[in-house]
mmCIF file with all atom_site columns, C-alpha atoms in Angstrom:
data_model
loop_
_atom_site.group_PDB
_atom_site.id
_atom_site.type_symbol
_atom_site.label_atom_id
_atom_site.label_alt_id
_atom_site.label_comp_id
_atom_site.label_asym_id
_atom_site.label_entity_id
_atom_site.label_seq_id
_atom_site.pdbx_PDB_ins_code
_atom_site.Cartn_x
_atom_site.Cartn_y
_atom_site.Cartn_z
_atom_site.occupancy
_atom_site.B_iso_or_equiv
_atom_site.pdbx_formal_charge
_atom_site.auth_seq_id
_atom_site.auth_comp_id
_atom_site.auth_asym_id
_atom_site.auth_atom_id
_atom_site.pdbx_PDB_model_num
ATOM 1   C CA . MET A 1 1   ? -79.403 49.835 -80.033  1.00 67.00 ? 1   MET A CA 1
ATOM 2   C CA . GLN A 1 2   ? -79.032 53.581 -80.357  1.00 92.00 ? 2   GLN A CA 1
ATOM 3   C CA . ILE A 1 3   ? -76.486 54.631 -82.968  1.00 97.00 ? 3   ILE A CA 1
ATOM 4   C CA . LYS A 1 4   ? -74.911 57.969 -82.116  1.00 98.00 ? 4   LYS A CA 1
ATOM 5   C CA . LEU A 1 5   ? -71.863 57.681 -84.372  1.00 98.00 ? 5   LEU A CA 1
ATOM 6   C CA . LEU A 1 6   ? -71.286 56.372 -87.878  1.00 98.00 ? 6   LEU A CA 1
ATOM 7   C CA . CYS A 1 7   ? -67.572 55.880 -88.406  1.00 98.00 ? 7   CYS A CA 1
ATOM 8   C CA . LEU A 1 8   ? -66.303 55.396 -91.940  1.00 98.00 ? 8   LEU A CA 1
ATOM 9   C CA . ASP A 1 9   ? -63.209 53.928 -93.491  1.00 96.00 ? 9   ASP A CA 1
ATOM 10  C CA . VAL A 1 10  ? -62.066 55.940 -96.512  1.00 95.00 ? 10  VAL A CA 1
ATOM 11  C CA . ASP A 1 11  ? -60.398 53.927 -99.286  1.00 94.00 ? 11  ASP A CA 1
ATOM 12  C CA . GLY A 1 12  ? -62.988 51.451 -100.543 1.00 96.00 ? 12  GLY A CA 1
ATOM 13  C CA . VAL A 1 13  ? -65.873 53.057 -98.626  1.00 98.00 ? 13  VAL A CA 1
ATOM 14  C CA . MET A 1 14  ? -65.855 56.815 -99.276  1.00 96.00 ? 14  MET A CA 1
ATOM 15  C CA . THR A 1 15  ? -63.837 56.198 -102.452 1.00 95.00 ? 15  THR A CA 1
ATOM 16  C CA . ASP A 1 16  ? -63.622 53.260 -104.834 1.00 95.00 ? 16  ASP A CA 1
ATOM 17  C CA . GLY A 1 17  ? -60.188 52.460 -103.448 1.00 91.00 ? 17  GLY A CA 1
ATOM 18  C CA . THR A 1 18  ? -58.274 53.756 -106.447 1.00 91.00 ? 18  THR A CA 1
ATOM 19  C CA . ILE A 1 19  ? -55.258 55.883 -105.572 1.00 88.00 ? 19  ILE A CA 1
ATOM 20  C CA . LEU A 1 20  ? -53.963 58.130 -108.349 1.00 90.00 ? 20  LEU A CA 1
ATOM 21  C CA . TYR A 1 21  ? -50.878 60.343 -108.354 1.00 93.00 ? 21  TYR A CA 1
ATOM 22  C CA . THR A 1 22  ? -50.132 63.339 -110.529 1.00 92.00 ? 22  THR A CA 1
ATOM 23  C CA . GLU A 1 23  ? -46.744 63.669 -112.207 1.00 95.00 ? 23  GLU A CA 1
ATOM 24  C CA . HIS A 1 24  ? -45.829 65.912 -109.242 1.00 94.00 ? 24  HIS A CA 1
ATOM 25  C CA . GLY A 1 25  ? -46.643 63.181 -106.721 1.00 90.00 ? 25  GLY A CA 1
ATOM 26  C CA . GLU A 1 26  ? -49.893 64.732 -105.522 1.00 90.00 ? 26  GLU A CA 1
ATOM 27  C CA . GLU A 1 27  ? -52.631 62.283 -104.610 1.00 90.00 ? 27  GLU A CA 1
ATOM 28  C CA . ILE A 1 28  ? -56.026 62.351 -106.312 1.00 91.00 ? 28  ILE A CA 1
ATOM 29  C CA . LYS A 1 29  ? -59.203 60.878 -104.822 1.00 92.00 ? 29  LYS A CA 1
ATOM 30  C CA . ALA A 1 30  ? -62.776 60.941 -106.108 1.00 92.00 ? 30  ALA A CA 1
ATOM 31  C CA . PHE A 1 31  ? -65.742 61.236 -103.748 1.00 94.00 ? 31  PHE A CA 1
ATOM 32  C CA . HIS A 1 32  ? -69.417 60.783 -104.627 1.00 95.00 ? 32  HIS A CA 1
ATOM 33  C CA . ALA A 1 33  ? -71.704 63.796 -104.099 1.00 94.00 ? 33  ALA A CA 1
ATOM 34  C CA . HIS A 1 34  ? -74.565 61.544 -102.950 1.00 96.00 ? 34  HIS A CA 1
ATOM 35  C CA . ASP A 1 35  ? -72.418 60.343 -100.051 1.00 97.00 ? 35  ASP A CA 1
ATOM 36  C CA . GLY A 1 36  ? -71.798 63.911 -98.938  1.00 95.00 ? 36  GLY A CA 1
ATOM 37  C CA . LEU A 1 37  ? -75.486 64.743 -98.921  1.00 94.00 ? 37  LEU A CA 1
ATOM 38  C CA . GLY A 1 38  ? -76.253 61.571 -96.974  1.00 96.00 ? 38  GLY A CA 1
ATOM 39  C CA . ILE A 1 39  ? -73.639 62.508 -94.371  1.00 97.00 ? 39  ILE A CA 1
ATOM 40  C CA . LYS A 1 40  ? -75.020 66.032 -94.087  1.00 94.00 ? 40  LYS A CA 1
ATOM 41  C CA . TYR A 1 41  ? -78.559 64.861 -93.436  1.00 95.00 ? 41  TYR A CA 1
ATOM 42  C CA . LEU A 1 42  ? -77.602 61.980 -91.146  1.00 97.00 ? 42  LEU A CA 1
ATOM 43  C CA . ARG A 1 43  ? -75.867 64.565 -88.975  1.00 96.00 ? 43  ARG A CA 1
ATOM 44  C CA . LYS A 1 44  ? -79.048 66.681 -89.076  1.00 94.00 ? 44  LYS A CA 1
ATOM 45  C CA . ALA A 1 45  ? -80.886 63.579 -87.841  1.00 95.00 ? 45  ALA A CA 1
ATOM 46  C CA . GLY A 1 46  ? -78.607 63.531 -84.788  1.00 96.00 ? 46  GLY A CA 1
ATOM 47  C CA . VAL A 1 47  ? -75.957 60.970 -85.732  1.00 97.00 ? 47  VAL A CA 1
ATOM 48  C CA . GLU A 1 48  ? -72.351 62.184 -85.690  1.00 97.00 ? 48  GLU A CA 1
ATOM 49  C CA . VAL A 1 49  ? -70.041 61.037 -88.494  1.00 98.00 ? 49  VAL A CA 1
ATOM 50  C CA . ALA A 1 50  ? -66.328 60.327 -88.104  1.00 98.00 ? 50  ALA A CA 1
ATOM 51  C CA . VAL A 1 51  ? -63.591 58.965 -90.334  1.00 97.00 ? 51  VAL A CA 1
ATOM 52  C CA . ILE A 1 52  ? -60.733 56.600 -89.544  1.00 97.00 ? 52  ILE A CA 1
ATOM 53  C CA . SER A 1 53  ? -58.188 55.970 -92.282  1.00 92.00 ? 53  SER A CA 1
ATOM 54  C CA . GLY A 1 54  ? -54.925 54.143 -92.625  1.00 86.00 ? 54  GLY A CA 1
ATOM 55  C CA . ARG A 1 55  ? -53.768 56.969 -94.880  1.00 86.00 ? 55  ARG A CA 1
ATOM 56  C CA . ARG A 1 56  ? -53.707 60.765 -94.869  1.00 84.00 ? 56  ARG A CA 1
ATOM 57  C CA . SER A 1 57  ? -54.122 62.918 -97.955  1.00 87.00 ? 57  SER A CA 1
ATOM 58  C CA . LYS A 1 58  ? -54.890 66.501 -98.879  1.00 88.00 ? 58  LYS A CA 1
ATOM 59  C CA . PRO A 1 59  ? -57.933 65.497 -100.957 1.00 86.00 ? 59  PRO A CA 1
ATOM 60  C CA . LEU A 1 60  ? -59.399 63.653 -97.959  1.00 89.00 ? 60  LEU A CA 1
ATOM 61  C CA . GLU A 1 61  ? -58.739 66.556 -95.608  1.00 92.00 ? 61  GLU A CA 1
ATOM 62  C CA . ARG A 1 62  ? -60.413 68.895 -98.105  1.00 93.00 ? 62  ARG A CA 1
ATOM 63  C CA . ARG A 1 63  ? -63.466 66.629 -98.409  1.00 94.00 ? 63  ARG A CA 1
ATOM 64  C CA . LEU A 1 64  ? -63.817 66.316 -94.642  1.00 93.00 ? 64  LEU A CA 1
ATOM 65  C CA . GLY A 1 65  ? -63.547 70.088 -94.342  1.00 93.00 ? 65  GLY A CA 1
ATOM 66  C CA . ASP A 1 66  ? -66.211 70.574 -97.006  1.00 94.00 ? 66  ASP A CA 1
ATOM 67  C CA . LEU A 1 67  ? -68.510 68.210 -95.094  1.00 94.00 ? 67  LEU A CA 1
ATOM 68  C CA . GLY A 1 68  ? -67.735 69.698 -91.677  1.00 94.00 ? 68  GLY A CA 1
ATOM 69  C CA . ILE A 1 69  ? -66.412 66.388 -90.332  1.00 96.00 ? 69  ILE A CA 1
ATOM 70  C CA . ARG A 1 70  ? -64.055 67.237 -87.485  1.00 94.00 ? 70  ARG A CA 1
ATOM 71  C CA . ARG A 1 71  ? -63.730 63.813 -85.904  1.00 96.00 ? 71  ARG A CA 1
ATOM 72  C CA . ALA A 1 72  ? -61.061 62.096 -87.985  1.00 95.00 ? 72  ALA A CA 1
ATOM 73  C CA . ARG A 1 73  ? -58.032 59.929 -87.336  1.00 95.00 ? 73  ARG A CA 1
ATOM 74  C CA . PHE A 1 74  ? -55.383 59.356 -89.999  1.00 93.00 ? 74  PHE A CA 1
ATOM 75  C CA . LYS A 1 75  ? -52.537 56.872 -90.528  1.00 92.00 ? 75  LYS A CA 1
ATOM 76  C CA . CYS A 1 76  ? -54.200 54.410 -88.161  1.00 91.00 ? 76  CYS A CA 1
ATOM 77  C CA . SER A 1 77  ? -52.988 50.853 -87.990  1.00 90.00 ? 77  SER A CA 1
ATOM 78  C CA . ASP A 1 78  ? -55.232 50.193 -84.942  1.00 96.00 ? 78  ASP A CA 1
ATOM 79  C CA . LYS A 1 79  ? -58.687 51.415 -85.888  1.00 97.00 ? 79  LYS A CA 1
ATOM 80  C CA . SER A 1 80  ? -60.228 50.077 -82.660  1.00 97.00 ? 80  SER A CA 1
ATOM 81  C CA . ALA A 1 81  ? -57.935 52.306 -80.584  1.00 97.00 ? 81  ALA A CA 1
ATOM 82  C CA . ALA A 1 82  ? -58.720 55.261 -82.848  1.00 97.00 ? 82  ALA A CA 1
ATOM 83  C CA . LEU A 1 83  ? -62.459 54.678 -82.463  1.00 98.00 ? 83  LEU A CA 1
ATOM 84  C CA . ALA A 1 84  ? -62.067 54.342 -78.684  1.00 98.00 ? 84  ALA A CA 1
ATOM 85  C CA . ASP A 1 85  ? -60.409 57.767 -78.692  1.00 97.00 ? 85  ASP A CA 1
ATOM 86  C CA . ILE A 1 86  ? -63.270 59.292 -80.698  1.00 98.00 ? 86  ILE A CA 1
ATOM 87  C CA . CYS A 1 87  ? -65.840 57.627 -78.428  1.00 97.00 ? 87  CYS A CA 1
ATOM 88  C CA . ASP A 1 88  ? -64.073 58.987 -75.330  1.00 97.00 ? 88  ASP A CA 1
ATOM 89  C CA . ASP A 1 89  ? -64.230 62.483 -76.830  1.00 96.00 ? 89  ASP A CA 1
ATOM 90  C CA . MET A 1 90  ? -67.973 62.056 -77.415  1.00 97.00 ? 90  MET A CA 1
ATOM 91  C CA . GLY A 1 91  ? -68.729 60.344 -74.101  1.00 97.00 ? 91  GLY A CA 1
ATOM 92  C CA . ILE A 1 92  ? -70.150 57.234 -75.772  1.00 97.00 ? 92  ILE A CA 1
ATOM 93  C CA . GLY A 1 93  ? -69.167 53.580 -76.100  1.00 97.00 ? 93  GLY A CA 1
ATOM 94  C CA . PHE A 1 94  ? -68.800 51.129 -78.961  1.00 98.00 ? 94  PHE A CA 1
ATOM 95  C CA . GLU A 1 95  ? -72.390 50.034 -78.274  1.00 97.00 ? 95  GLU A CA 1
ATOM 96  C CA . ASN A 1 96  ? -73.461 53.369 -79.794  1.00 97.00 ? 96  ASN A CA 1
ATOM 97  C CA . CYS A 1 97  ? -71.345 53.002 -82.943  1.00 98.00 ? 97  CYS A CA 1
ATOM 98  C CA . ALA A 1 98  ? -71.744 51.780 -86.480  1.00 98.00 ? 98  ALA A CA 1
ATOM 99  C CA . PHE A 1 99  ? -68.595 51.275 -88.545  1.00 99.00 ? 99  PHE A CA 1
ATOM 100 C CA . MET A 1 100 ? -68.509 50.871 -92.315  1.00 99.00 ? 100 MET A CA 1
ATOM 101 C CA . GLY A 1 101 ? -65.469 49.112 -93.709  1.00 98.00 ? 101 GLY A CA 1
ATOM 102 C CA . ASP A 1 102 ? -64.305 47.146 -96.710  1.00 98.00 ? 102 ASP A CA 1
ATOM 103 C CA . ASP A 1 103 ? -61.032 45.367 -96.003  1.00 97.00 ? 103 ASP A CA 1
ATOM 104 C CA . TRP A 1 104 ? -59.176 43.164 -93.541  1.00 97.00 ? 104 TRP A CA 1
ATOM 105 C CA . ILE A 1 105 ? -57.784 46.092 -91.536  1.00 95.00 ? 105 ILE A CA 1
ATOM 106 C CA . ASP A 1 106 ? -61.401 46.927 -90.606  1.00 97.00 ? 106 ASP A CA 1
ATOM 107 C CA . LEU A 1 107 ? -62.247 43.485 -89.187  1.00 98.00 ? 107 LEU A CA 1
ATOM 108 C CA . ASP A 1 108 ? -61.168 44.146 -85.594  1.00 98.00 ? 108 ASP A CA 1
ATOM 109 C CA . VAL A 1 109 ? -63.094 47.387 -85.157  1.00 98.00 ? 109 VAL A CA 1
ATOM 110 C CA . MET A 1 110 ? -66.123 45.986 -86.978  1.00 98.00 ? 110 MET A CA 1
ATOM 111 C CA . GLY A 1 111 ? -66.154 43.066 -84.547  1.00 98.00 ? 111 GLY A CA 1
ATOM 112 C CA . ARG A 1 112 ? -66.387 45.469 -81.601  1.00 98.00 ? 112 ARG A CA 1
ATOM 113 C CA . VAL A 1 113 ? -69.079 47.955 -82.652  1.00 98.00 ? 113 VAL A CA 1
ATOM 114 C CA . ALA A 1 114 ? -72.840 47.542 -82.252  1.00 98.00 ? 114 ALA A CA 1
ATOM 115 C CA . TYR A 1 115 ? -73.524 47.734 -85.962  1.00 98.00 ? 115 TYR A CA 1
ATOM 116 C CA . PRO A 1 116 ? -70.839 46.665 -88.459  1.00 99.00 ? 116 PRO A CA 1
ATOM 117 C CA . MET A 1 117 ? -71.531 47.650 -92.069  1.00 99.00 ? 117 MET A CA 1
ATOM 118 C CA . ALA A 1 118 ? -69.751 46.840 -95.337  1.00 99.00 ? 118 ALA A CA 1
ATOM 119 C CA . SER A 1 119 ? -69.627 48.313 -98.812  1.00 98.00 ? 119 SER A CA 1
ATOM 120 C CA . ALA A 1 120 ? -70.644 46.070 -101.714 1.00 98.00 ? 120 ALA A CA 1
ATOM 121 C CA . ASN A 1 121 ? -67.007 45.826 -102.830 1.00 98.00 ? 121 ASN A CA 1
ATOM 122 C CA . ALA A 1 122 ? -65.789 44.653 -99.409  1.00 98.00 ? 122 ALA A CA 1
ATOM 123 C CA . ALA A 1 123 ? -63.634 41.592 -98.863  1.00 98.00 ? 123 ALA A CA 1
ATOM 124 C CA . ALA A 1 124 ? -65.591 38.387 -98.205  1.00 99.00 ? 124 ALA A CA 1
ATOM 125 C CA . GLU A 1 125 ? -64.385 38.266 -94.591  1.00 99.00 ? 125 GLU A CA 1
ATOM 126 C CA . VAL A 1 126 ? -65.692 41.787 -93.987  1.00 99.00 ? 126 VAL A CA 1
ATOM 127 C CA . LYS A 1 127 ? -69.067 41.013 -95.524  1.00 99.00 ? 127 LYS A CA 1
ATOM 128 C CA . ALA A 1 128 ? -69.283 37.886 -93.354  1.00 99.00 ? 128 ALA A CA 1
ATOM 129 C CA . ILE A 1 129 ? -69.312 39.910 -90.110  1.00 98.00 ? 129 ILE A CA 1
ATOM 130 C CA . ALA A 1 130 ? -71.393 42.848 -91.374  1.00 99.00 ? 130 ALA A CA 1
ATOM 131 C CA . ASN A 1 131 ? -74.948 43.336 -90.138  1.00 98.00 ? 131 ASN A CA 1
ATOM 132 C CA . TRP A 1 132 ? -75.681 45.240 -93.340  1.00 98.00 ? 132 TRP A CA 1
ATOM 133 C CA . ILE A 1 133 ? -74.057 45.430 -96.800  1.00 99.00 ? 133 ILE A CA 1
ATOM 134 C CA . SER A 1 134 ? -74.664 48.259 -99.268  1.00 99.00 ? 134 SER A CA 1
ATOM 135 C CA . GLU A 1 135 ? -75.879 47.545 -102.772 1.00 98.00 ? 135 GLU A CA 1
ATOM 136 C CA . LYS A 1 136 ? -73.508 50.157 -104.185 1.00 98.00 ? 136 LYS A CA 1
ATOM 137 C CA . ALA A 1 137 ? -69.737 49.983 -104.104 1.00 98.00 ? 137 ALA A CA 1
ATOM 138 C CA . GLY A 1 138 ? -67.516 52.340 -102.169 1.00 98.00 ? 138 GLY A CA 1
ATOM 139 C CA . GLY A 1 139 ? -67.117 55.672 -103.929 1.00 97.00 ? 139 GLY A CA 1
ATOM 140 C CA . HIS A 1 140 ? -70.357 55.097 -105.837 1.00 98.00 ? 140 HIS A CA 1
ATOM 141 C CA . GLY A 1 141 ? -73.001 55.948 -103.230 1.00 98.00 ? 141 GLY A CA 1
ATOM 142 C CA . ALA A 1 142 ? -72.396 53.259 -100.588 1.00 98.00 ? 142 ALA A CA 1
ATOM 143 C CA . VAL A 1 143 ? -72.083 55.829 -97.798  1.00 98.00 ? 143 VAL A CA 1
ATOM 144 C CA . ARG A 1 144 ? -75.363 57.482 -98.806  1.00 98.00 ? 144 ARG A CA 1
ATOM 145 C CA . GLU A 1 145 ? -77.069 54.087 -98.599  1.00 98.00 ? 145 GLU A CA 1
ATOM 146 C CA . ALA A 1 146 ? -75.560 53.540 -95.147  1.00 98.00 ? 146 ALA A CA 1
ATOM 147 C CA . CYS A 1 147 ? -76.743 56.954 -93.941  1.00 98.00 ? 147 CYS A CA 1
ATOM 148 C CA . GLU A 1 148 ? -80.259 56.299 -95.205  1.00 97.00 ? 148 GLU A CA 1
ATOM 149 C CA . HIS A 1 149 ? -80.257 52.831 -93.633  1.00 98.00 ? 149 HIS A CA 1
ATOM 150 C CA . ILE A 1 150 ? -79.236 54.114 -90.195  1.00 98.00 ? 150 ILE A CA 1
ATOM 151 C CA . ALA A 1 151 ? -81.806 56.907 -90.353  1.00 97.00 ? 151 ALA A CA 1
ATOM 152 C CA . GLU A 1 152 ? -84.530 54.445 -91.347  1.00 96.00 ? 152 GLU A CA 1
ATOM 153 C CA . LYS A 1 153 ? -83.649 52.298 -88.316  1.00 95.00 ? 153 LYS A CA 1
ATOM 154 C CA . MET A 1 154 ? -84.355 55.452 -86.276  1.00 94.00 ? 154 MET A CA 1
ATOM 155 C CA . GLY A 1 155 ? -87.687 55.950 -88.049  1.00 94.00 ? 155 GLY A CA 1
ATOM 156 C CA . ILE A 1 156 ? -86.401 58.897 -90.101  1.00 92.00 ? 156 ILE A CA 1
ATOM 157 C CA . LYS A 1 157 ? -86.358 59.359 -93.866  1.00 93.00 ? 157 LYS A CA 1
ATOM 158 C CA . LEU A 1 158 ? -83.434 61.630 -94.678  1.00 91.00 ? 158 LEU A CA 1
ATOM 159 C CA . VAL A 1 159 ? -85.180 63.010 -97.756  1.00 88.00 ? 159 VAL A CA 1
ATOM 160 C CA . ASP A 1 160 ? -87.817 64.488 -95.424  1.00 87.00 ? 160 ASP A CA 1
ATOM 161 C CA . LEU A 1 161 ? -85.103 66.657 -93.833  1.00 87.00 ? 161 LEU A CA 1
ATOM 162 C CA . VAL A 1 162 ? -84.102 68.262 -97.139  1.00 84.00 ? 162 VAL A CA 1
ATOM 163 C CA . LYS A 1 163 ? -85.136 71.869 -97.699  1.00 80.00 ? 163 LYS A CA 1
ATOM 164 C CA . PRO A 1 164 ? -85.142 73.107 -101.309 1.00 71.00 ? 164 PRO A CA 1
ATOM 165 C CA . SER A 1 165 ? -82.935 76.097 -100.481 1.00 69.00 ? 165 SER A CA 1
ATOM 166 C CA . GLU A 1 166 ? -80.123 73.986 -98.989  1.00 62.00 ? 166 GLU A CA 1
ATOM 167 C CA . TYR A 1 167 ? -77.086 72.906 -100.943 1.00 56.00 ? 167 TYR A CA 1
ATOM 168 C CA . ILE A 1 168 ? -73.983 71.044 -99.914  1.00 50.00 ? 168 ILE A CA 1
#
């Protein structure tokens, strides 16, 4: 198994799943800095990172921009089709993909990829099909754990890629 792509769900994986609105109707999301650093260094290790979400929001688009993640699909009801599209763009197949999810809508795509992963707060059905489950909940460092886990399977410690002068 050679993982070339880690694809992430957003609500419940990159965030804790909470959706807040301002009095003006603007959406607020909180992302964990550790996750961002994990993504940055997993990409340095040669694994691309993509996002597939059932929703679209300005905070998410901003976070993806900050992280340099260009492979993203929003408002997806069929995450398997969205991942197939991303894989086609990259010239890879599902056998080269890991997907980290947390809820029922992720079950189909997780059942198709080489390495399904779940956040600690995932639904029981999602955990049941996951090859790996984070110790931390979504939005609290789960993605960082996933990045480190994938890198370790490749024989790489992400911390060894960090240079003191680099910041995210």
